[in-house]
Short mmCIF file of C-alpha atoms and ligand atoms in Angstrom, two decimals:
data_model
loop_
_atom_site.label_atom_id
_atom_site.label_comp_id
_atom_site.label_asym_id
_atom_site.label_seq_id
_atom_site.Cartn_x
_atom_site.Cartn_y
_atom_site.Cartn_z
CA MET A 22 162.57 256.43 216.33
CA THR A 23 158.98 257.00 215.27
CA PHE A 24 157.22 258.95 218.03
CA LEU A 25 153.90 257.09 217.90
CA GLU A 26 153.45 253.69 216.32
CA LEU A 27 150.26 251.75 215.82
CA SER A 28 150.80 248.20 214.70
CA ASP A 29 148.14 245.81 213.41
CA ILE A 30 145.28 247.23 215.51
CA HIS A 31 142.09 245.15 215.45
CA LYS A 32 138.76 246.05 217.06
CA THR A 33 135.34 244.45 216.73
CA TYR A 34 131.92 245.65 217.94
CA GLU A 35 129.09 243.16 218.19
CA ASP A 36 130.87 240.73 215.85
CA ALA A 37 131.31 243.45 213.23
CA PRO A 38 134.97 244.22 212.51
CA LEU A 39 135.57 247.95 212.85
CA LEU A 40 139.38 248.18 212.69
CA CYS A 41 141.12 245.46 210.69
CA GLY A 42 144.90 245.68 211.04
CA VAL A 43 145.55 249.41 211.24
CA THR A 44 149.26 250.26 211.09
CA PHE A 45 150.80 253.73 210.87
CA GLY A 46 153.36 255.98 212.57
CA VAL A 47 153.58 259.65 213.48
CA GLU A 48 156.87 261.53 213.89
CA ARG A 49 157.60 263.86 216.80
CA GLY A 50 156.18 267.35 216.26
CA GLU A 51 154.15 266.21 213.28
CA ILE A 52 150.47 267.07 212.76
CA ALA A 53 148.86 263.98 211.31
CA CYS A 54 145.27 263.65 210.22
CA LEU A 55 143.08 260.56 210.20
CA LEU A 56 140.71 261.05 207.29
CA GLY A 57 137.83 258.77 206.43
CA PRO A 58 134.09 258.58 205.92
CA SER A 59 131.75 258.57 208.87
CA GLY A 60 131.78 255.15 210.54
CA SER A 61 135.29 254.24 209.36
CA GLY A 62 136.56 253.89 212.94
CA LYS A 63 138.37 257.22 213.40
CA THR A 64 137.00 258.06 216.84
CA THR A 65 137.61 254.49 218.00
CA LEU A 66 141.25 254.72 216.88
CA LEU A 67 141.73 257.97 218.81
CA ARG A 68 140.20 256.34 221.90
CA ILE A 69 142.59 253.41 221.55
CA ILE A 70 145.58 255.79 221.29
CA ALA A 71 144.30 257.73 224.32
CA GLY A 72 143.86 254.53 226.34
CA LEU A 73 140.08 254.81 226.69
CA GLU A 74 139.57 251.64 224.69
CA MET A 75 141.58 248.40 224.35
CA PRO A 76 142.27 246.84 220.94
CA GLU A 77 141.67 243.09 220.63
CA ARG A 78 144.97 242.74 218.86
CA GLY A 79 147.91 244.97 218.03
CA THR A 80 150.07 247.46 219.88
CA VAL A 81 150.35 251.18 220.52
CA SER A 82 153.87 252.49 221.24
CA ILE A 83 154.89 255.99 222.26
CA GLU A 84 158.57 256.96 222.18
CA GLY A 85 159.52 253.32 221.81
CA ALA A 86 157.56 252.06 224.84
CA ASP A 87 154.56 249.76 224.45
CA VAL A 88 151.64 251.61 226.11
CA THR A 89 148.84 249.29 224.92
CA ALA A 90 147.98 248.27 228.48
CA LEU A 91 148.91 251.56 230.18
CA PRO A 92 145.98 253.45 231.78
CA ALA A 93 144.88 256.62 230.00
CA HIS A 94 146.05 259.05 232.69
CA ARG A 95 149.62 257.73 232.54
CA ARG A 96 150.12 258.12 228.79
CA GLY A 97 150.72 261.88 228.59
CA VAL A 98 148.04 261.95 225.91
CA VAL A 99 145.09 264.36 225.86
CA LEU A 100 141.97 263.79 223.77
CA MET A 101 139.93 266.83 222.83
CA PHE A 102 136.39 265.59 222.34
CA GLN A 103 134.25 266.39 219.34
CA ASP A 104 131.70 268.31 221.46
CA TYR A 105 134.56 269.94 223.50
CA ALA A 106 133.01 268.65 226.77
CA LEU A 107 133.65 271.89 228.67
CA PHE A 108 132.58 272.10 232.31
CA PRO A 109 129.37 274.15 232.33
CA HIS A 110 128.87 277.08 234.69
CA ARG A 111 132.61 277.42 235.13
CA THR A 112 134.73 280.23 233.84
CA VAL A 113 137.12 279.99 230.95
CA ALA A 114 140.10 280.14 233.34
CA GLN A 115 138.64 277.39 235.57
CA ASN A 116 138.17 275.17 232.54
CA ILE A 117 141.72 275.72 231.37
CA ALA A 118 143.08 275.07 234.87
CA PHE A 119 141.33 271.71 235.20
CA GLY A 120 144.15 269.44 233.97
CA LEU A 121 146.73 271.41 235.93
CA ARG A 122 144.77 270.95 239.18
CA MET A 123 144.71 267.21 238.50
CA GLN A 124 148.49 267.34 238.18
CA ARG A 125 148.64 269.17 241.55
CA HIS A 126 150.67 272.16 240.46
CA SER A 127 151.00 275.16 242.80
CA ARG A 128 148.45 277.97 242.57
CA ALA A 129 151.04 280.34 241.15
CA ALA A 130 152.17 277.81 238.54
CA ILE A 131 148.56 277.17 237.51
CA ALA A 132 147.81 280.90 237.20
CA ALA A 133 150.91 281.44 235.07
CA ARG A 134 150.16 278.53 232.77
CA VAL A 135 146.49 279.58 232.39
CA ALA A 136 147.61 283.11 231.44
CA GLU A 137 150.01 281.64 228.89
CA MET A 138 147.25 279.50 227.35
CA LEU A 139 144.80 282.44 227.26
CA ALA A 140 147.41 284.45 225.33
CA LEU A 141 148.22 281.56 222.99
CA THR A 142 144.59 281.15 221.98
CA GLY A 143 143.68 284.86 221.94
CA LEU A 144 141.35 284.55 224.95
CA GLU A 145 143.05 287.13 227.21
CA ASP A 146 139.80 289.06 227.73
CA PHE A 147 137.69 285.97 228.42
CA ALA A 148 139.30 284.54 231.58
CA ASP A 149 136.33 285.21 233.87
CA ARG A 150 133.51 284.52 231.42
CA ASP A 151 131.08 281.68 231.96
CA VAL A 152 131.76 279.15 229.16
CA ASN A 153 128.00 278.75 228.59
CA LEU A 154 127.89 282.31 227.29
CA LEU A 155 130.57 281.83 224.64
CA SER A 156 130.19 281.41 220.88
CA GLY A 157 131.11 278.14 219.17
CA GLY A 158 134.48 279.44 218.06
CA GLU A 159 135.33 280.73 221.54
CA ARG A 160 134.33 277.40 223.09
CA GLN A 161 136.60 275.66 220.60
CA ARG A 162 139.54 277.82 221.70
CA VAL A 163 138.83 277.16 225.38
CA ALA A 164 138.82 273.43 224.67
CA LEU A 165 142.14 273.77 222.85
CA ALA A 166 143.68 275.85 225.66
CA ARG A 167 142.45 273.34 228.26
CA SER A 168 143.92 270.45 226.25
CA LEU A 169 147.32 272.10 225.79
CA ALA A 170 147.65 273.41 229.37
CA PRO A 171 148.99 270.16 230.93
CA GLN A 172 151.65 269.96 228.17
CA PRO A 173 150.63 266.63 226.70
CA ARG A 174 153.26 264.83 224.65
CA LEU A 175 150.51 263.89 222.22
CA LEU A 176 147.29 265.81 221.52
CA LEU A 177 144.34 264.08 219.85
CA LEU A 178 141.60 266.22 218.31
CA ASP A 179 138.34 264.59 217.22
CA GLU A 180 136.69 266.64 214.44
CA PRO A 181 137.97 269.88 216.04
CA LEU A 182 136.13 272.14 213.60
CA GLY A 183 133.05 270.00 213.06
CA ALA A 184 130.68 272.09 215.18
CA LEU A 185 131.55 275.45 213.65
CA ASP A 186 129.93 277.43 210.87
CA ARG A 187 131.72 277.88 207.58
CA ASN A 188 133.45 281.27 208.01
CA LEU A 189 134.71 280.41 211.44
CA ARG A 190 135.93 277.01 210.23
CA GLU A 191 137.93 278.62 207.45
CA ARG A 192 139.60 280.97 209.93
CA LEU A 193 140.38 278.29 212.49
CA LEU A 194 141.65 276.05 209.71
CA GLU A 195 144.47 278.57 209.37
CA GLU A 196 144.88 279.32 213.08
CA LEU A 197 144.85 275.81 214.51
CA PRO A 198 148.04 274.53 212.85
CA VAL A 199 149.81 277.79 213.75
CA ILE A 200 148.93 277.32 217.44
CA LEU A 201 149.89 273.62 217.40
CA ARG A 202 153.24 274.37 215.70
CA ARG A 203 153.97 277.22 218.11
CA VAL A 204 153.76 274.83 221.08
CA GLY A 205 155.46 272.08 219.07
CA VAL A 206 153.08 269.37 220.26
CA THR A 207 152.70 266.16 218.26
CA ALA A 208 149.05 266.04 217.22
CA ILE A 209 146.57 263.78 215.48
CA THR A 210 143.35 265.32 214.23
CA VAL A 211 140.39 263.42 212.87
CA THR A 212 138.05 264.59 210.15
CA HIS A 213 135.79 263.31 207.37
CA ASP A 214 136.49 266.42 205.28
CA GLN A 215 139.41 266.22 202.85
CA GLU A 216 139.95 269.98 202.63
CA GLU A 217 140.20 270.16 206.38
CA ALA A 218 142.70 267.28 206.41
CA PHE A 219 144.82 268.93 203.72
CA ALA A 220 144.84 272.33 205.40
CA LEU A 221 145.60 271.08 208.92
CA SER A 222 148.16 268.37 208.54
CA ASP A 223 151.66 267.42 207.48
CA ARG A 224 150.48 263.91 206.80
CA VAL A 225 147.16 262.30 206.01
CA VAL A 226 146.25 258.72 206.94
CA LEU A 227 143.23 257.74 204.90
CA LEU A 228 140.92 255.08 206.37
CA ASN A 229 138.22 253.08 204.71
CA ALA A 230 136.27 250.22 206.28
CA GLY A 231 138.76 249.84 209.12
CA ARG A 232 141.90 249.81 206.98
CA VAL A 233 144.54 252.36 206.04
CA VAL A 234 144.10 252.71 202.28
CA GLN A 235 146.79 255.33 201.72
CA SER A 236 148.95 257.66 203.76
CA GLY A 237 151.38 260.42 202.91
CA ARG A 238 151.81 264.13 202.46
CA PRO A 239 148.54 265.82 201.46
CA GLU A 240 150.00 266.97 198.13
CA THR A 241 151.19 263.46 197.28
CA LEU A 242 147.85 261.85 198.11
CA TYR A 243 146.01 264.35 195.97
CA ASP A 244 148.46 264.06 193.09
CA ARG A 245 148.70 260.25 193.13
CA PRO A 246 145.72 258.52 194.69
CA HIS A 247 146.23 254.73 194.80
CA ASP A 248 142.84 253.81 193.43
CA THR A 249 139.44 255.12 192.35
CA TRP A 250 138.02 255.02 195.87
CA VAL A 251 140.78 257.30 197.17
CA ALA A 252 140.46 259.59 194.14
CA ARG A 253 136.69 259.97 194.57
CA PHE A 254 137.00 260.50 198.31
CA LEU A 255 139.49 263.32 197.69
CA GLY A 256 137.04 264.97 195.28
CA LEU A 257 138.78 263.90 192.06
CA GLU A 258 135.95 263.06 189.69
CA ASN A 259 137.54 262.73 186.25
CA LEU A 260 137.84 258.94 186.20
CA PHE A 261 137.48 256.76 183.12
CA PRO A 262 137.78 253.03 182.54
CA ALA A 263 140.98 252.73 180.53
CA ARG A 264 143.39 250.37 178.80
CA ILE A 265 147.11 250.84 178.23
CA ARG A 266 148.09 250.95 174.53
CA HIS A 267 151.78 251.75 174.96
CA PRO A 268 153.57 252.62 178.19
CA GLN A 269 152.83 256.29 177.43
CA GLN A 270 149.53 255.99 175.64
CA VAL A 271 146.20 255.14 177.20
CA GLU A 272 142.84 254.46 175.58
CA VAL A 273 139.57 255.76 177.02
CA ALA A 274 136.10 255.96 175.42
CA PHE A 275 136.67 259.47 174.06
CA GLY A 276 140.10 258.84 172.52
CA VAL A 277 143.68 257.69 172.85
CA LEU A 278 145.64 260.01 175.10
CA ASP A 279 149.35 260.68 175.54
CA MET A 280 150.42 260.21 179.13
CA ALA A 281 153.71 261.71 180.35
CA ASP A 282 153.53 259.91 183.65
CA ASN A 283 154.38 256.22 183.72
CA ALA A 284 155.72 255.84 187.24
CA ASP A 285 153.99 252.46 187.53
CA ALA A 286 155.27 251.30 184.12
CA PRO A 287 151.97 249.70 183.14
CA LYS A 288 152.13 246.93 180.50
CA PRO A 289 150.33 247.25 177.16
CA GLY A 290 146.88 245.68 177.45
CA ALA A 291 146.61 246.41 181.19
CA GLU A 292 143.13 247.52 182.27
CA GLY A 293 142.33 250.02 184.99
CA HIS A 294 141.25 253.62 185.30
CA LEU A 295 142.58 256.91 184.11
CA LEU A 296 142.45 259.94 186.38
CA ILE A 297 142.59 263.34 184.70
CA HIS A 298 143.56 266.18 187.03
CA PRO A 299 141.26 269.15 186.34
CA TRP A 300 144.21 271.59 186.25
CA GLY A 301 145.44 269.92 183.06
CA ILE A 302 142.28 270.50 181.01
CA HIS A 303 142.35 273.58 178.78
CA LEU A 304 139.48 274.96 176.73
CA GLU A 305 141.45 276.14 173.70
CA ALA A 306 142.71 274.57 170.49
CA GLY A 307 145.60 272.19 171.14
CA THR A 308 147.70 269.67 169.27
CA VAL A 309 147.99 266.94 171.97
CA ASN A 310 145.09 265.11 173.56
CA ALA A 311 142.57 267.30 171.75
CA PHE A 312 138.90 266.68 172.44
CA THR A 313 135.46 268.03 171.61
CA ALA A 314 132.74 268.08 174.24
CA GLN A 315 129.44 269.59 175.17
CA VAL A 316 128.99 271.72 178.28
CA THR A 317 126.30 270.16 180.46
CA GLN A 318 126.61 272.18 183.65
CA ARG A 319 128.07 275.43 184.92
CA THR A 320 128.01 276.46 188.57
CA PHE A 321 129.42 279.61 190.15
CA HIS A 322 131.45 279.16 193.36
CA GLY A 323 132.68 282.72 193.94
CA SER A 324 136.38 282.18 193.35
CA ARG A 325 135.75 279.92 190.32
CA PHE A 326 133.24 278.47 187.90
CA ARG A 327 132.89 274.72 187.84
CA LEU A 328 132.17 273.27 184.40
CA THR A 329 130.97 269.80 183.52
CA LEU A 330 131.61 268.57 179.99
CA ALA A 331 130.05 265.47 178.43
CA VAL A 332 132.53 263.26 176.58
CA ASP A 333 132.13 259.67 175.39
CA GLY A 334 132.30 257.39 178.38
CA GLY A 335 131.80 260.01 181.09
CA ALA A 336 132.20 263.61 182.13
CA LEU A 337 135.12 266.00 182.55
CA HIS A 338 134.98 268.47 185.42
CA LEU A 339 137.18 271.54 185.51
CA ASP A 340 137.46 274.95 187.16
CA ILE A 341 137.62 278.29 185.37
CA PRO A 342 138.70 281.54 187.08
CA PRO A 343 135.80 284.04 187.27
CA GLY A 344 137.69 286.67 185.22
CA GLN A 345 137.11 284.59 182.09
CA THR A 346 133.75 284.19 180.38
CA PRO A 347 132.95 280.52 180.68
CA PRO A 348 130.93 278.68 178.01
CA ALA A 349 127.27 278.07 178.79
CA PRO A 350 125.43 274.75 179.04
CA GLY A 351 124.61 273.42 175.57
CA GLU A 352 127.69 274.94 173.93
CA THR A 353 130.22 272.75 172.12
CA VAL A 354 133.82 273.32 173.22
CA HIS A 355 137.24 272.23 171.96
CA GLY A 356 140.04 271.58 174.36
CA TRP A 357 143.19 269.65 175.12
CA ILE A 358 144.61 267.81 178.11
CA GLU A 359 148.19 268.10 179.35
CA PRO A 360 149.91 264.68 179.23
CA THR A 361 151.37 265.42 182.70
CA ALA A 362 147.85 265.64 184.21
CA LEU A 363 147.03 261.96 183.57
CA ARG A 364 147.43 259.30 186.26
CA TRP A 365 147.11 255.59 185.67
CA LEU A 366 145.20 253.72 188.40
CA PRO A 367 145.68 249.95 188.06
CA ALA A 368 142.61 247.78 188.59
P1 ADP B 423 134.03 257.43 212.98
O1 ADP B 423 134.57 258.26 214.07
O2 ADP B 423 135.00 257.22 211.84
O3 ADP B 423 132.71 257.93 212.46
P2 ADP B 423 133.64 255.42 215.02
O4 ADP B 423 134.98 255.14 215.57
O5 ADP B 423 132.75 256.32 215.80
O6 ADP B 423 133.76 255.94 213.51
O7 ADP B 423 132.94 254.01 214.91
C1 ADP B 423 132.19 253.55 213.83
C2 ADP B 423 131.15 252.55 214.28
O8 ADP B 423 131.63 251.64 215.26
C3 ADP B 423 129.97 253.19 214.95
O9 ADP B 423 129.07 253.68 214.01
C4 ADP B 423 129.41 252.06 215.76
O10 ADP B 423 128.60 251.24 214.94
C5 ADP B 423 130.62 251.27 216.16
N1 ADP B 423 131.00 251.58 217.56
C6 ADP B 423 131.89 252.50 217.97
N2 ADP B 423 132.00 252.50 219.31
C7 ADP B 423 131.16 251.56 219.77
C8 ADP B 423 130.81 251.05 221.08
N3 ADP B 423 131.38 251.54 222.18
N4 ADP B 423 129.90 250.06 221.14
C9 ADP B 423 129.33 249.54 220.03
N5 ADP B 423 129.61 249.97 218.78
C10 ADP B 423 130.51 250.96 218.65
MG1 MG B 424 133.90 260.04 214.95
#
């Protein structure tokens, strides 16, 4: 049985449809991520799952039971807010104990659970600190410890790393899934950042304009986006209008390319787009899918150079490791493209 199931969820604000038939499921123990641009309805979906908002149509089921009309406090679901919403002028321990007090546990049980949560989140030395005096990263951990303390069966995290600076985000991006897996809680995180979604989750549910446009394992989504919108949103920029010549040959403005992948068995004459994964572009002489291009841009990103090449009909973007000397803007380069790096996106 699927642990959480959303079926055909509809929600409208001021006559504007916000969620238009959202359906997806999350398995027990899974970390899922709702990914979508700002305004795509992610926070509203979390609020509907938490019971803070009613959908106009559709159902939410947890462990096989319809909870659509069940009040929030009876769902066993905790929502960690985007701004953490900690209680000011209280200590870390008092914040973490809050949900446990609500559940009327004994003093000893609360103290034990708080200690466990402090250890889990690396906050052992912070128990008696005022939360107002903590850094952003420490506040984030307190919010996480407070959310996990009452042992929710489902934890919802709204942009959990959104308020943090870059270095801290990168570290918590690694720590957060480790903590969630250690407690084994089923979790749904929300973000507008595809790298964050990939790093955090077992499964990504991609939303656009109130609809699920694609869902699956992060690697699968990245490897096989359904359409150009998904590809662009995931940061895949090498997209060209294209026409199928033969099932394994596709025509774009800068040439006719061999394509090893024909999972969709497109028919000759079909029109759509071609996606070229940057990992398949090589700047050396080659005998298949050879091309000539001019370098238009080169930017240094520390762990890589990003190159932009002008070809007929568009631009090719690729990454070069910093150990190599990359060509400079203005230079003409020769390269080839691996047939396995091409993906056909039907119109
Ligand atoms: P996301 O989290 O993906 O950015 P939201 O779920 O916050 O998207 O909602 C997107 C839009 O829905 C908001 O920009 C707003 O216009 C509208 N909206 C959300 N909640 C309300 C509300 N309570 N009342 C009116 N409009 C709302
Ligand atoms: Mg939001």
